[in-house]
Amino acid sequence: MGAIEHYRRELYRIAWRMQYREKRDRKREVSMECNPNLFHPSFSEESDNKVMIKFYINKLTCEVSKKVIYEVYINDKTEAQVARELKITQQAVNKWKKKALRELCQMMSL
């Protein structure tokens, strides 16, 4: 598994946790028997997920972290493409990604 795929999965895992916590906070959890559409999210649920992901990305403290995460996961660019745009090395992009993902995890664990 490549590094990009690893971080993409990590971001999806973070997004899932964010969605779960939001639902829990709203007290709208429903058991699986009651909701046959649970495994087929509606358009509004998918939109809510995207909004929540962008909300948490925007809460990152560093602009470089925001740019790296947004470009890699939202715009589906490679680390090399992002590195060229930001005029930094691919290794630096990887480090910013790791740092941003750690920060996102910390935000979600509060």
PDB file of N, CA, C and O in Angstrom, residues 5-6 10 13-14 22 27 32 43 57 65 69 73 77 81-82 97 99-101 104 108-109:
ATOM      1  N   GLU A   5      -2.254   6.246  -0.515  1.00  0.00           N
ATOM      2  CA  GLU A   5      -3.428   5.439  -0.178  1.00  0.00           C
ATOM      3  C   GLU A   5      -3.582   5.324   1.334  1.00  0.00           C
ATOM      4  O   GLU A   5      -4.691   5.388   1.860  1.00  0.00           O
ATOM      5  N   HIS A   6      -2.470   5.200   2.035  1.00  0.00           N
ATOM      6  CA  HIS A   6      -2.500   5.119   3.495  1.00  0.00           C
ATOM      7  C   HIS A   6      -3.128   6.388   4.087  1.00  0.00           C
ATOM      8  O   HIS A   6      -4.012   6.319   4.933  1.00  0.00           O
ATOM      9  N   GLU A  10      -6.633   7.096   6.035  1.00  0.00           N
ATOM     10  CA  GLU A  10      -6.613   7.748   7.344  1.00  0.00           C
ATOM     11  C   GLU A  10      -7.575   8.941   7.363  1.00  0.00           C
ATOM     12  O   GLU A  10      -8.302   9.141   8.334  1.00  0.00           O
ATOM     13  N   ARG A  13     -11.043   7.651   7.563  1.00  0.00           N
ATOM     14  CA  ARG A  13     -11.301   7.180   8.917  1.00  0.00           C
ATOM     15  C   ARG A  13     -11.602   8.369   9.837  1.00  0.00           C
ATOM     16  O   ARG A  13     -12.521   8.329  10.644  1.00  0.00           O
ATOM     17  N   ILE A  14     -10.818   9.435   9.695  1.00  0.00           N
ATOM     18  CA  ILE A  14     -11.047  10.636  10.492  1.00  0.00           C
ATOM     19  C   ILE A  14     -12.426  11.219  10.172  1.00  0.00           C
ATOM     20  O   ILE A  14     -13.168  11.602  11.076  1.00  0.00           O
ATOM     21  N   GLU A  22     -20.622  13.730  15.435  1.00  0.00           N
ATOM     22  CA  GLU A  22     -21.663  14.717  15.163  1.00  0.00           C
ATOM     23  C   GLU A  22     -23.043  14.098  15.359  1.00  0.00           C
ATOM     24  O   GLU A  22     -23.914  14.699  15.986  1.00  0.00           O
ATOM     25  N   LYS A  27     -27.731  13.350  19.027  1.00  0.00           N
ATOM     26  CA  LYS A  27     -28.602  12.301  19.581  1.00  0.00           C
ATOM     27  C   LYS A  27     -29.587  11.799  18.542  1.00  0.00           C
ATOM     28  O   LYS A  27     -30.765  11.613  18.810  1.00  0.00           O
ATOM     29  N   MET A  32     -29.703  -0.276  13.534  1.00  0.00           N
ATOM     30  CA  MET A  32     -29.674  -0.751  12.142  1.00  0.00           C
ATOM     31  C   MET A  32     -31.014  -1.319  11.702  1.00  0.00           C
ATOM     32  O   MET A  32     -31.379  -1.205  10.548  1.00  0.00           O
ATOM     33  N   PHE A  43     -28.093  11.821  -0.314  1.00  0.00           N
ATOM     34  CA  PHE A  43     -27.349  12.970  -0.834  1.00  0.00           C
ATOM     35  C   PHE A  43     -27.030  13.951   0.280  1.00  0.00           C
ATOM     36  O   PHE A  43     -25.931  14.479   0.369  1.00  0.00           O
ATOM     37  N   ILE A  57     -10.818  20.625   8.228  1.00  0.00           N
ATOM     38  CA  ILE A  57      -9.591  21.027   7.524  1.00  0.00           C
ATOM     39  C   ILE A  57      -9.344  22.512   7.748  1.00  0.00           C
ATOM     40  O   ILE A  57      -8.214  22.932   8.002  1.00  0.00           O
ATOM     41  N   SER A  65      -0.507  23.214   6.138  1.00  0.00           N
ATOM     42  CA  SER A  65      -1.212  21.958   6.442  1.00  0.00           C
ATOM     43  C   SER A  65      -2.560  21.913   5.738  1.00  0.00           C
ATOM     44  O   SER A  65      -2.928  20.892   5.150  1.00  0.00           O
ATOM     45  N   ILE A  69      -3.413  19.043   2.869  1.00  0.00           N
ATOM     46  CA  ILE A  69      -4.528  18.108   3.063  1.00  0.00           C
ATOM     47  C   ILE A  69      -5.618  18.334   2.025  1.00  0.00           C
ATOM     48  O   ILE A  69      -6.137  17.387   1.427  1.00  0.00           O
ATOM     49  N   TYR A  73      -6.243  15.245  -0.554  1.00  0.00           N
ATOM     50  CA  TYR A  73      -7.435  14.443  -0.310  1.00  0.00           C
ATOM     51  C   TYR A  73      -8.699  14.953  -0.991  1.00  0.00           C
ATOM     52  O   TYR A  73      -9.512  14.157  -1.427  1.00  0.00           O
ATOM     53  N   LYS A  77      -4.731  15.226  -5.673  1.00  0.00           N
ATOM     54  CA  LYS A  77      -3.439  15.456  -6.321  1.00  0.00           C
ATOM     55  C   LYS A  77      -2.372  14.596  -5.652  1.00  0.00           C
ATOM     56  O   LYS A  77      -2.534  14.177  -4.505  1.00  0.00           O
ATOM     57  N   GLN A  81       2.850  16.720  -7.142  1.00  0.00           N
ATOM     58  CA  GLN A  81       2.155  17.882  -7.700  1.00  0.00           C
ATOM     59  C   GLN A  81       2.023  18.994  -6.652  1.00  0.00           C
ATOM     60  O   GLN A  81       2.261  20.166  -6.955  1.00  0.00           O
ATOM     61  N   VAL A  82       1.672  18.606  -5.433  1.00  0.00           N
ATOM     62  CA  VAL A  82       1.529  19.590  -4.362  1.00  0.00           C
ATOM     63  C   VAL A  82       2.880  20.216  -4.043  1.00  0.00           C
ATOM     64  O   VAL A  82       2.985  21.426  -3.833  1.00  0.00           O
ATOM     65  N   LYS A  97       1.655  16.476   5.807  1.00  0.00           N
ATOM     66  CA  LYS A  97       0.472  15.620   5.820  1.00  0.00           C
ATOM     67  C   LYS A  97       0.354  14.882   7.154  1.00  0.00           C
ATOM     68  O   LYS A  97      -0.716  14.863   7.771  1.00  0.00           O
ATOM     69  N   LYS A  99       1.695  15.663  10.011  1.00  0.00           N
ATOM     70  CA  LYS A  99       1.442  16.642  11.069  1.00  0.00           C
ATOM     71  C   LYS A  99      -0.035  17.048  11.078  1.00  0.00           C
ATOM     72  O   LYS A  99      -0.668  17.118  12.133  1.00  0.00           O
ATOM     73  N   ALA A 100      -0.588  17.302   9.905  1.00  0.00           N
ATOM     74  CA  ALA A 100      -1.985  17.725   9.803  1.00  0.00           C
ATOM     75  C   ALA A 100      -2.929  16.613  10.245  1.00  0.00           C
ATOM     76  O   ALA A 100      -3.919  16.871  10.940  1.00  0.00           O
ATOM     77  N   LEU A 101      -2.630  15.381   9.866  1.00  0.00           N
ATOM     78  CA  LEU A 101      -3.483  14.265  10.270  1.00  0.00           C
ATOM     79  C   LEU A 101      -3.450  14.064  11.780  1.00  0.00           C
ATOM     80  O   LEU A 101      -4.471  13.784  12.397  1.00  0.00           O
ATOM     81  N   LEU A 104      -5.635  16.745  13.202  1.00  0.00           N
ATOM     82  CA  LEU A 104      -7.054  16.411  12.999  1.00  0.00           C
ATOM     83  C   LEU A 104      -7.510  15.365  14.018  1.00  0.00           C
ATOM     84  O   LEU A 104      -8.607  15.476  14.579  1.00  0.00           O
ATOM     85  N   MET A 108     -10.437  15.815  16.923  1.00  0.00           N
ATOM     86  CA  MET A 108     -11.589  14.923  17.006  1.00  0.00           C
ATOM     87  C   MET A 108     -11.672  14.208  18.345  1.00  0.00           C
ATOM     88  O   MET A 108     -12.739  13.775  18.741  1.00  0.00           O
ATOM     89  N   SER A 109     -10.561  14.072  19.054  1.00  0.00           N
ATOM     90  CA  SER A 109     -10.578  13.363  20.328  1.00  0.00           C
ATOM     91  C   SER A 109     -11.000  14.258  21.492  1.00  0.00           C
ATOM     92  O   SER A 109     -11.098  13.807  22.615  1.00  0.00           O
TER      93      SER A 109
END
